[in-house]
């Protein structure tokens, strides 16, 4: 019987049941098994109810069948999937769970900790593992396009991370747009080592692959040696990563004897596609990667709120240092500080975007949601020019947003955490350019004699993910300020 593709949530679960969906070490899981497993989880989540009615269900799993099963099941049950970072500090998890108003957190046994018990007790959240959900057969799902489906936390220029809400429609638009633009098919095989609390890993890799009937190899983390070995074995034909990972791979290849290096570069060479994104890919990295693997990296530009917006072509010239053209269905203009349209392609302007892939709201932040748009155009905060039809990102409008290893970090969030330390009275955080990470976090502090950078870094661990903890410190008697008393952060750049 012909199925209505649009009506299905993950069509291949029903359309190609015998194909391999997930590979986790020695274990291979078919689409039928993913379907059966997610149905079981859906029944357990619903526990006899017809729908979760928008309940925010948080889960904390590394890349695994449990993660995939929960992601599919929560949405199919009418809930809002809230995948959390397995690297998050307890205070960050507290913020996300509290903001989302979650009542249950489903997590891997190995991620249980006393600190998390305290967080969940404080918020009256029920902690359980996927296996503890009851076995109850669910009624058929009724999915609505405008249903809120996914909440991902993202840092902004003010305060703590906000919950970005995507509907089923915006999620589906992101997936189908990339499948068309980048030629996904059921023959694809991709490794997944990116974190699964951000759209790069969730949508671009996991959802696009599974929506296409492709096979996804799951890794708990990125490890150049393990990945390199499987690439050399010809396991993959598509590869997606942040620039830092290409830098790490190049560094790893440089350590290998010619024969081993040749096997890995040949593995990349025979792939159909290597994509870079989430941060600017330096031209030197593009060129070195092409030299080594003969792969011209396809660089694209995206954002948690928008999914992918700009992309170099799958077929056609991929221009180093550029992010290509708007993806189908994406309309882009550039505006000046006063919000006026800029038409001269050489004049830098902020990217403003309208797209069916755009998010629905910042969870329970109507003020922030309204501020993010100007007359229906989402203001990205990224400044770009257009060179001969190709967009080139020049940087961000705000110095308070840092990109490190593809993670977007808020300087203000890090400053607020550091100010809680008794030895620090004033602090200013900036991102400092770095060849490997894009930027690293640097902090200038006014501190008393007790200040010890190592001790403060250690103290941060309960409050901040490790990648937010400053790598560079400067102690000063006074921060540079303007006549209004505001710290002049650009002046700090020369300090590091
Ligand atoms: C890890 N470390 C970082 C870091 N990640 N430091 C700064 N910035 C980061 N991003 C720390 C580790 O904790 C460790 O600290 C040290 O650096 C070396 O660790 P490593 O083992 O070399 O790094 P690793 O843990 O492997 O992580 C590197 C990475 C990871 C690149 C794999 O950062 C990563 O997965 N980044 C991808 C983020 C992402 O998916 N962003 C997409 C957002 S969505 P120590 O002290 O122990 O030495 C988006 C939209 C779009 O942006 O367009 O896609
Ligand atoms: P996030 O909020 O984590 O989704 O990060 C989105 C931000 O990442 C964008 O606003 C850009 O600043 C940055 N970004 C993503 N892709 C690129 C790229 N190819 N080049 C430059 N910046 C990028």
Coordinates of C-alpha atoms and ligand atoms in Angstrom, one line a residue:
X1 CA 0.0 0.0 0.0
X2 CA 1.4 3.4 -0.9
X3 CA 2.0 5.6 2.1
X4 CA 1.7 9.3 2.4
X5 CA 5.3 10.2 2.8
X6 CA 4.5 13.6 4.3
X7 CA 2.2 12.0 7.0
X8 CA 5.0 9.8 8.3
X9 CA 7.4 10.7 11.1
X10 CA 10.6 9.2 9.8
X11 CA 9.3 7.5 6.6
X12 CA 12.1 4.8 6.3
X13 CA 11.0 3.3 9.6
X14 CA 8.1 1.9 7.7
X15 CA 9.4 2.1 4.1
X16 CA 12.7 0.2 4.3
X17 CA 12.5 -1.9 7.5
X18 CA 15.3 -4.3 6.7
X19 CA 18.0 -1.8 6.0
X20 CA 20.6 -1.0 8.6
X21 CA 19.8 2.3 10.5
X22 CA 22.4 2.4 13.3
X23 CA 25.8 0.8 13.9
X24 CA 27.0 0.9 17.4
X25 CA 30.3 -0.9 17.7
X26 CA 29.6 -4.6 16.8
X27 CA 25.8 -4.0 17.0
X28 CA 23.8 -3.3 13.9
X29 CA 20.2 -2.1 14.3
X30 CA 17.7 -2.2 11.4
X31 CA 15.0 0.4 10.7
X32 CA 12.4 -2.1 11.8
X33 CA 14.2 -2.5 15.1
X34 CA 14.4 1.3 15.6
X35 CA 10.7 1.5 14.8
X36 CA 9.8 -1.3 17.3
X37 CA 12.0 0.1 20.0
X38 CA 10.7 3.7 19.6
X39 CA 7.1 2.4 19.6
X40 CA 7.8 0.6 22.9
X41 CA 9.3 3.8 24.3
X42 CA 6.3 5.8 23.0
X43 CA 3.9 3.4 24.8
X44 CA 5.9 3.7 28.0
X45 CA 6.0 7.5 27.8
X46 CA 2.3 7.7 27.2
X47 CA 1.5 5.2 29.8
X48 CA -2.1 4.8 28.6
X49 CA -2.7 8.5 27.7
X50 CA -3.5 9.5 24.1
X51 CA -0.9 12.3 23.8
X52 CA 1.9 13.9 25.9
X53 CA 0.2 17.2 25.0
X54 CA 3.4 19.1 24.6
X55 CA 5.1 17.7 27.7
X56 CA 8.8 18.6 27.7
X57 CA 10.6 15.3 28.1
X58 CA 14.4 15.7 28.8
X59 CA 16.8 13.0 28.0
X60 CA 20.5 12.6 28.6
X61 CA 22.1 9.9 26.5
X62 CA 25.2 9.7 24.3
X63 CA 24.8 8.7 20.7
X64 CA 23.0 5.4 21.1
X65 CA 19.8 3.5 20.1
X66 CA 18.3 4.8 23.3
X67 CA 18.9 8.4 22.2
X68 CA 17.4 7.8 18.7
X69 CA 14.5 5.8 20.2
X70 CA 13.6 8.6 22.6
X71 CA 14.0 11.4 20.1
X72 CA 11.5 9.7 17.7
X73 CA 9.2 8.5 20.5
X74 CA 8.8 11.7 22.4
X75 CA 7.8 13.6 19.3
X76 CA 5.5 10.8 18.0
X77 CA 3.8 10.9 21.4
X78 CA 3.0 14.5 21.1
X79 CA 5.8 15.7 23.3
X80 CA 8.7 18.1 23.0
X81 CA 12.0 16.4 22.9
X82 CA 14.6 18.2 25.1
X83 CA 18.0 16.5 24.4
X84 CA 20.6 17.7 27.0
X85 CA 24.3 17.8 26.8
X86 CA 26.2 14.9 28.3
X87 CA 29.0 17.3 29.0
X88 CA 26.9 19.8 30.9
X89 CA 27.7 20.9 34.4
X90 CA 25.0 20.3 37.1
X91 CA 24.2 24.0 37.3
X92 CA 23.6 24.1 33.5
X93 CA 21.4 21.1 33.6
X94 CA 19.4 22.7 36.4
X95 CA 18.9 25.8 34.2
X96 CA 17.7 23.8 31.2
X97 CA 15.4 21.5 33.1
X98 CA 14.0 24.4 35.1
X99 CA 13.5 26.6 32.0
X100 CA 11.8 23.8 30.0
X101 CA 9.6 22.9 33.0
X102 CA 10.4 19.2 32.7
X103 CA 8.8 16.7 34.9
X104 CA 10.9 13.7 33.9
X105 CA 14.5 13.2 32.8
X106 CA 15.3 10.0 31.1
X107 CA 19.0 9.1 31.3
X108 CA 21.7 6.6 30.8
X109 CA 22.7 4.8 34.0
X110 CA 26.3 5.8 33.5
X111 CA 25.3 9.5 33.5
X112 CA 23.6 9.3 36.9
X113 CA 25.4 11.2 39.6
X114 CA 24.8 12.5 43.1
X115 CA 24.9 16.1 41.8
X116 CA 22.2 15.3 39.2
X117 CA 20.0 13.7 42.0
X118 CA 20.3 16.9 43.9
X119 CA 19.2 19.0 40.8
X120 CA 16.3 16.7 40.1
X121 CA 15.2 16.6 43.7
X122 CA 15.2 20.4 43.8
X123 CA 13.0 20.6 40.7
X124 CA 10.8 17.6 41.6
X125 CA 11.9 15.8 38.5
X126 CA 11.5 12.1 38.1
X127 CA 14.7 10.4 37.0
X128 CA 14.5 7.2 35.1
X129 CA 16.3 5.2 32.4
X130 CA 14.6 4.3 29.1
X131 CA 14.5 0.7 30.2
X132 CA 12.4 1.6 33.2
X133 CA 9.5 2.9 31.1
X134 CA 6.5 0.6 31.3
X135 CA 5.7 -1.8 28.4
X136 CA 2.4 -0.5 27.1
X137 CA 1.2 -0.6 23.4
X138 CA 0.5 2.9 22.3
X139 CA -2.4 4.1 20.1
X140 CA -1.5 5.3 16.6
X141 CA 0.2 8.7 16.7
X142 CA -1.5 11.8 15.5
X143 CA 1.1 14.4 14.6
X144 CA 0.3 18.0 13.8
X145 CA 2.6 20.1 11.7
X146 CA 2.4 23.0 14.2
X147 CA 3.2 20.7 17.1
X148 CA 6.2 21.9 19.1
X149 CA 8.7 19.1 18.6
X150 CA 12.3 19.9 19.7
X151 CA 13.9 22.3 22.2
X152 CA 17.6 23.0 21.9
X153 CA 19.4 25.4 24.2
X154 CA 21.5 28.1 22.6
X155 CA 23.5 31.0 24.1
X156 CA 22.7 34.6 23.3
X157 CA 24.1 38.0 24.0
X158 CA 22.2 38.2 27.2
X159 CA 22.1 35.9 30.2
X160 CA 21.8 32.2 30.3
X161 CA 20.9 29.9 27.3
X162 CA 17.4 30.1 25.9
X163 CA 15.3 27.1 24.7
X164 CA 14.9 27.3 20.9
X165 CA 11.7 25.6 20.0
X166 CA 11.2 24.0 16.5
X167 CA 7.9 22.6 15.4
X168 CA 7.4 19.4 13.5
X169 CA 7.1 21.5 10.3
X170 CA 10.3 23.5 10.8
X171 CA 12.2 20.3 11.7
X172 CA 10.8 18.5 8.6
X173 CA 11.7 21.5 6.4
X174 CA 15.3 21.5 7.7
X175 CA 15.6 17.8 7.0
X176 CA 14.0 17.7 3.6
X177 CA 15.9 20.8 2.4
X178 CA 19.3 19.3 3.2
X179 CA 18.4 15.9 1.8
X180 CA 17.6 17.6 -1.6
X181 CA 20.5 20.1 -1.5
X182 CA 23.2 17.6 -0.6
X183 CA 21.9 14.5 -2.4
X184 CA 21.3 12.2 0.5
X185 CA 20.2 8.7 -0.4
X186 CA 19.6 5.3 1.3
X187 CA 23.1 4.3 0.1
X188 CA 24.8 6.8 2.4
X189 CA 26.9 5.8 5.4
X190 CA 27.9 8.5 7.8
X191 CA 29.8 8.6 11.2
X192 CA 28.1 10.5 14.0
X193 CA 30.5 11.8 16.6
X194 CA 29.1 15.4 17.1
X195 CA 27.2 16.2 20.3
X196 CA 23.5 15.4 20.1
X197 CA 22.2 18.5 21.8
X198 CA 22.8 20.8 18.8
X199 CA 21.3 20.9 15.3
X200 CA 24.5 20.0 13.6
X201 CA 24.5 16.5 15.1
X202 CA 20.8 16.1 15.5
X203 CA 19.4 17.4 12.2
X204 CA 22.2 17.6 9.6
X205 CA 23.6 14.2 10.5
X206 CA 21.2 12.0 12.4
X207 CA 17.8 13.1 11.1
X208 CA 18.9 13.6 7.4
X209 CA 20.5 10.2 7.4
X210 CA 17.6 8.3 9.0
X211 CA 15.0 10.2 6.9
X212 CA 16.9 9.0 3.8
X213 CA 17.2 5.3 4.9
X214 CA 21.0 5.7 5.3
X215 CA 23.2 4.0 7.9
X216 CA 24.6 6.0 10.9
X217 CA 27.7 4.8 12.8
X218 CA 27.5 6.0 16.4
X219 CA 30.5 7.2 18.4
X220 CA 30.5 8.4 22.0
X221 CA 33.0 11.1 21.1
X222 CA 35.3 12.2 18.3
X223 CA 38.6 10.4 18.3
X224 CA 40.8 10.9 15.2
X225 CA 42.4 7.4 15.4
X226 CA 39.1 5.5 15.7
X227 CA 37.4 7.5 13.0
X228 CA 40.5 7.4 10.8
X229 CA 40.7 3.6 11.0
X230 CA 37.1 3.2 9.9
X231 CA 37.5 5.8 7.1
X232 CA 40.5 3.8 5.8
X233 CA 38.3 0.7 5.8
X234 CA 35.9 2.5 3.5
X235 CA 33.0 2.5 6.0
X236 CA 31.7 5.9 5.1
X237 CA 30.8 7.9 2.0
X238 CA 29.6 11.1 3.8
X239 CA 31.4 13.1 6.5
X240 CA 30.2 16.1 8.4
X241 CA 32.2 18.0 11.1
X242 CA 33.1 21.3 12.6
X243 CA 36.4 23.0 11.4
X244 CA 38.2 22.0 14.6
X245 CA 37.7 18.4 13.7
X246 CA 39.2 18.9 10.3
X247 CA 42.2 20.6 12.0
X248 CA 42.5 17.7 14.4
X249 CA 42.3 15.2 11.6
X250 CA 45.0 17.1 9.6
X251 CA 47.3 17.1 12.7
X252 CA 46.7 13.4 13.2
X253 CA 47.4 12.6 9.6
X254 CA 50.7 14.5 9.8
X255 CA 51.8 12.2 12.6
X256 CA 51.3 9.0 10.6
X257 CA 53.7 7.1 8.4
X258 CA 53.0 7.6 4.7
X259 CA 51.2 4.2 4.2
X260 CA 48.7 4.7 7.0
X261 CA 48.1 8.3 6.0
X262 CA 47.5 7.2 2.4
X263 CA 44.9 4.7 3.5
X264 CA 42.9 7.3 5.4
X265 CA 43.2 10.0 2.8
X266 CA 42.1 7.5 0.2
X267 CA 39.1 6.7 2.4
X268 CA 38.1 10.4 2.4
X269 CA 38.9 10.7 -1.3
X270 CA 36.4 8.1 -2.2
X271 CA 33.6 9.7 -0.3
X272 CA 30.9 11.6 -2.1
X273 CA 30.8 14.5 0.3
X274 CA 32.7 16.2 3.1
X275 CA 30.9 19.1 4.9
X276 CA 32.2 21.7 7.3
X277 CA 30.1 24.1 9.3
X278 CA 29.1 25.6 12.7
X279 CA 32.1 28.0 12.5
X280 CA 34.2 29.6 9.9
X281 CA 36.5 27.1 8.0
X282 CA 39.8 28.9 7.5
X283 CA 41.0 28.9 3.9
X284 CA 44.2 27.2 4.9
X285 CA 42.2 24.3 6.3
X286 CA 40.1 24.0 3.1
X287 CA 43.2 24.0 1.0
X288 CA 45.2 21.5 3.1
X289 CA 42.2 19.2 3.3
X290 CA 41.8 19.3 -0.5
X291 CA 45.6 18.7 -0.9
X292 CA 45.4 15.6 1.4
X293 CA 42.1 14.1 0.3
X294 CA 41.2 15.7 -3.0
X295 CA 37.9 16.7 -1.3
X296 CA 36.7 20.3 -1.7
X297 CA 35.0 20.9 1.6
X298 CA 31.4 21.9 1.2
X299 CA 31.1 24.8 3.7
X300 CA 27.7 25.9 4.9
X301 CA 26.3 28.4 7.4
X302 CA 23.6 27.7 9.9
X303 CA 22.2 28.5 13.3
X304 CA 20.2 26.8 16.0
X305 CA 17.2 29.1 15.3
X306 CA 17.3 28.5 11.5
X307 CA 18.8 25.2 10.7
X308 CA 21.0 25.7 7.6
X309 CA 20.6 28.9 5.7
X310 CA 23.5 29.2 3.2
X311 CA 25.5 26.5 1.5
X312 CA 28.1 26.0 -1.2
X313 CA 26.7 23.9 -4.0
X314 CA 26.8 20.1 -3.9
X315 CA 27.4 20.3 -7.7
X316 CA 29.4 23.3 -8.7
X317 CA 32.1 25.5 -7.4
X318 CA 32.8 25.4 -3.7
X319 CA 34.6 28.5 -2.8
X320 CA 37.0 28.5 0.2
X321 CA 36.3 31.2 2.8
X322 CA 32.7 31.5 1.6
X323 CA 29.4 29.9 2.7
X324 CA 27.7 29.8 -0.7
X325 CA 24.1 30.9 -1.5
X326 CA 20.7 30.6 0.2
X327 CA 19.4 27.1 0.4
X328 CA 16.0 26.5 -1.4
X329 CA 13.2 28.1 0.6
X330 CA 15.5 30.5 2.4
X331 CA 15.3 34.2 1.7
X332 CA 18.2 36.4 2.9
X333 CA 18.8 40.1 3.0
X334 CA 21.4 42.2 4.7
X335 CA 20.7 45.2 6.9
X336 CA 22.6 48.0 8.5
X337 CA 22.5 48.9 12.1
X338 CA 19.4 51.0 11.6
X339 CA 17.7 48.1 10.0
X340 CA 17.8 49.5 6.4
X341 CA 18.4 47.1 3.6
X342 CA 21.9 47.0 2.1
X343 CA 22.0 46.4 -1.6
X344 CA 25.6 47.0 -2.4
X345 CA 27.2 43.5 -2.1
X346 CA 30.6 44.9 -1.0
X347 CA 29.1 46.7 2.0
X348 CA 29.0 44.6 5.1
X349 CA 25.6 44.0 6.6
X350 CA 23.8 41.8 9.1
X351 CA 22.2 38.7 7.7
X352 CA 18.4 38.7 8.1
X353 CA 16.6 35.5 7.2
X354 CA 13.1 34.3 6.4
X355 CA 12.7 30.5 6.0
X356 CA 10.3 27.7 6.6
X357 CA 13.1 26.1 8.6
X358 CA 13.0 28.9 11.1
X359 CA 12.2 28.3 14.8
X360 CA 8.9 29.0 16.4
X361 CA 9.9 30.7 19.7
X362 CA 12.3 30.9 22.5
X363 CA 10.5 28.9 25.2
X364 CA 8.5 31.1 27.5
X365 CA 10.4 34.2 26.3
X366 CA 8.0 36.2 24.2
X367 CA 10.1 39.3 24.7
X368 CA 13.2 37.6 23.4
X369 CA 11.3 36.0 20.5
X370 CA 9.9 39.3 19.4
X371 CA 13.2 41.1 19.7
X372 CA 14.9 38.5 17.5
X373 CA 12.7 39.4 14.5
X374 CA 12.2 42.6 12.6
X375 CA 9.1 42.5 10.5
X376 CA 9.3 38.7 10.2
X377 CA 13.0 38.7 9.4
X378 CA 15.2 36.8 11.9
X379 CA 18.3 38.9 12.8
X380 CA 21.2 36.6 12.9
X381 CA 23.9 38.9 14.4
X382 CA 26.3 37.7 11.7
X383 CA 27.9 40.2 9.3
X384 CA 28.5 39.3 5.7
X385 CA 29.3 40.6 2.2
X386 CA 28.6 39.0 -1.1
X387 CA 31.6 38.3 -3.4
X388 CA 30.4 37.5 -6.9
X389 CA 27.3 35.7 -5.7
X390 CA 28.9 33.9 -2.8
X391 CA 28.3 35.0 0.8
X392 CA 31.3 35.5 3.0
X393 CA 30.8 35.8 6.8
X394 CA 33.0 38.6 8.2
X395 CA 32.2 38.0 11.9
X396 CA 29.5 38.7 14.5
X397 CA 27.9 42.0 15.5
X398 CA 28.5 41.2 19.2
X399 CA 31.8 40.6 20.8
X400 CA 29.9 38.8 23.6
X401 CA 29.3 35.7 21.4
X402 CA 32.2 33.3 21.2
X403 CA 32.6 30.3 19.0
X404 CA 34.9 27.6 20.2
X405 CA 35.2 24.2 18.5
X406 CA 31.8 24.9 17.0
X407 CA 30.1 25.6 20.3
X408 CA 28.4 29.0 20.7
X409 CA 29.2 30.5 24.1
X410 CA 28.0 33.6 25.8
X411 CA 30.7 35.8 27.4
X412 CA 28.0 37.2 29.8
X413 CA 27.1 33.7 31.0
X414 CA 30.7 32.9 31.7
X415 CA 31.3 36.3 33.4
X416 CA 28.2 35.8 35.7
X417 CA 29.5 32.4 36.8
X418 CA 33.1 33.7 37.4
X419 CA 31.7 36.6 39.5
X420 CA 30.4 34.1 42.0
X421 CA 34.0 33.2 42.9
X422 CA 35.0 35.0 46.1
X423 CA 38.4 36.0 44.8
X424 CA 37.0 37.8 41.7
X425 CA 35.5 41.3 41.9
X426 CA 35.4 42.2 38.2
X427 CA 35.7 40.2 35.0
X428 CA 35.5 40.6 31.3
X429 CA 35.4 37.6 28.9
X430 CA 36.3 37.6 25.2
X431 CA 37.1 35.0 22.5
X432 CA 40.7 35.0 21.3
X433 CA 41.5 33.7 17.8
X434 CA 43.0 30.2 17.8
X435 CA 44.1 28.0 15.0
X436 CA 42.6 24.8 16.4
X437 CA 39.5 26.0 18.2
X438 CA 38.5 29.0 16.1
X439 CA 38.4 31.0 19.3
X440 CA 39.3 30.1 22.9
X441 CA 37.8 31.7 26.0
X442 CA 39.9 34.3 27.7
X443 CA 39.1 36.2 30.9
X444 CA 40.5 39.4 32.3
X445 CA 39.9 39.6 36.1
X446 CA 40.3 42.1 38.9
X447 CA 41.0 39.7 41.7
X448 CA 42.4 39.6 45.2
X449 CA 45.6 37.9 46.3
X450 CA 43.8 34.5 46.8
X451 CA 43.2 34.2 43.0
X452 CA 44.6 31.1 41.5
X453 CA 43.6 30.3 37.9
X454 CA 43.9 26.6 38.3
X455 CA 41.8 26.6 41.4
X456 CA 39.2 28.8 39.8
X457 CA 39.1 26.6 36.7
X458 CA 38.5 23.6 38.9
X459 CA 35.8 25.4 40.9
X460 CA 34.0 26.2 37.6
X461 CA 33.4 22.5 36.8
X462 CA 30.1 22.4 38.7
X463 CA 28.9 25.5 37.0
X464 CA 30.1 25.5 33.4
X465 CA 30.8 22.9 30.7
X466 CA 34.5 22.4 30.4
X467 CA 34.6 24.2 27.0
X468 CA 33.3 27.4 28.6
X469 CA 36.0 27.5 31.3
X470 CA 38.6 30.2 30.3
X471 CA 41.8 28.8 28.9
X472 CA 43.6 32.2 29.2
X473 CA 43.7 34.5 32.2
X474 CA 44.9 38.1 32.7
X475 CA 44.9 39.6 36.2
X476 CA 44.6 43.4 36.2
X477 CA 44.0 46.2 38.7
X478 CA 41.3 47.7 36.5
X479 CA 39.4 46.8 33.3
X480 CA 39.5 49.3 30.5
X481 CA 36.2 51.3 30.5
X482 CA 34.7 54.1 28.5
X483 CA 33.2 57.4 29.8
X484 CA 29.9 55.5 30.5
X485 CA 31.8 53.0 32.7
X486 CA 31.3 50.2 30.2
X487 CA 34.2 47.8 29.7
X488 CA 35.7 48.4 26.2
X489 CA 36.2 44.7 25.3
X490 CA 37.9 45.3 22.0
X491 CA 40.8 46.8 24.0
X492 CA 41.3 43.5 25.7
X493 CA 42.2 41.7 22.5
X494 CA 45.8 42.9 22.7
X495 CA 46.1 41.7 26.3
X496 CA 46.1 38.0 25.2
Ligands
LIG1 C1 36.4 20.3 24.1 N1 37.3 21.1 24.7 C2 37.1 22.3 24.3 C3 36.0 22.2 23.3 N2 35.7 20.9 23.2 N3 37.6 23.5 24.5 C4 37.2 24.6 23.9 N4 36.2 24.5 23.0 C5 35.6 23.4 22.7 N5 34.6 23.3 21.8 C6 38.3 20.8 25.7 C7 38.1 19.4 26.3 O1 37.2 19.4 27.4 C8 39.5 19.1 26.8 O2 39.8 19.8 27.9 C9 40.4 19.7 25.7 O3 39.5 20.7 25.1 C10 40.8 18.8 24.6 O4 39.8 17.9 24.4 P1 39.8 17.1 23.0 O5 39.6 15.6 23.5 O6 40.9 17.4 22.1 O7 38.5 17.6 22.5 P2 37.1 16.9 22.3 O8 36.6 16.6 23.6 O9 37.4 15.8 21.4 O10 36.2 18.0 21.6 C11 36.5 18.6 20.5 C12 35.3 18.6 19.5 C13 34.1 19.2 20.3 C14 35.6 19.5 18.4 C15 35.0 17.2 19.0 O11 34.4 20.5 20.8 C16 32.8 19.2 19.5 O12 32.2 18.1 19.4 N6 32.4 20.3 18.9 C17 31.2 20.4 18.1 C18 30.2 21.3 18.7 C19 29.0 21.4 17.8 O13 28.5 20.4 17.3 N7 28.5 22.6 17.5 C20 27.3 22.7 16.6 C21 26.4 23.8 17.2 S1 25.0 24.0 16.1 P3 41.0 19.4 29.0 O14 41.0 20.5 29.9 O15 40.5 18.0 29.5 O16 42.2 19.2 28.2 C22 25.5 25.2 15.1 C23 24.7 25.5 13.9 C24 25.4 25.1 12.7 O17 26.5 25.8 15.3 O18 25.7 25.9 11.9 O19 25.8 23.9 12.7
LIG2 P1 24.6 28.1 17.0 O1 23.8 29.1 17.7 O2 25.4 27.2 17.9 O3 23.7 27.4 16.1 O4 25.7 28.9 16.2 C1 25.3 29.6 15.1 C2 26.4 30.5 14.7 O5 27.5 29.8 14.2 C3 26.1 31.5 13.6 O6 25.3 32.6 14.0 C4 27.5 31.8 13.1 O7 28.0 32.8 13.9 C5 28.3 30.6 13.3 N1 28.5 29.8 12.0 C6 27.8 28.7 11.7 N2 28.3 28.2 10.5 C7 29.3 29.1 10.1 C8 30.2 29.2 9.0 N3 30.2 28.3 8.0 N4 31.0 30.3 9.0 C9 31.0 31.2 10.0 N5 30.2 31.1 11.0 C10 29.4 30.1 11.1

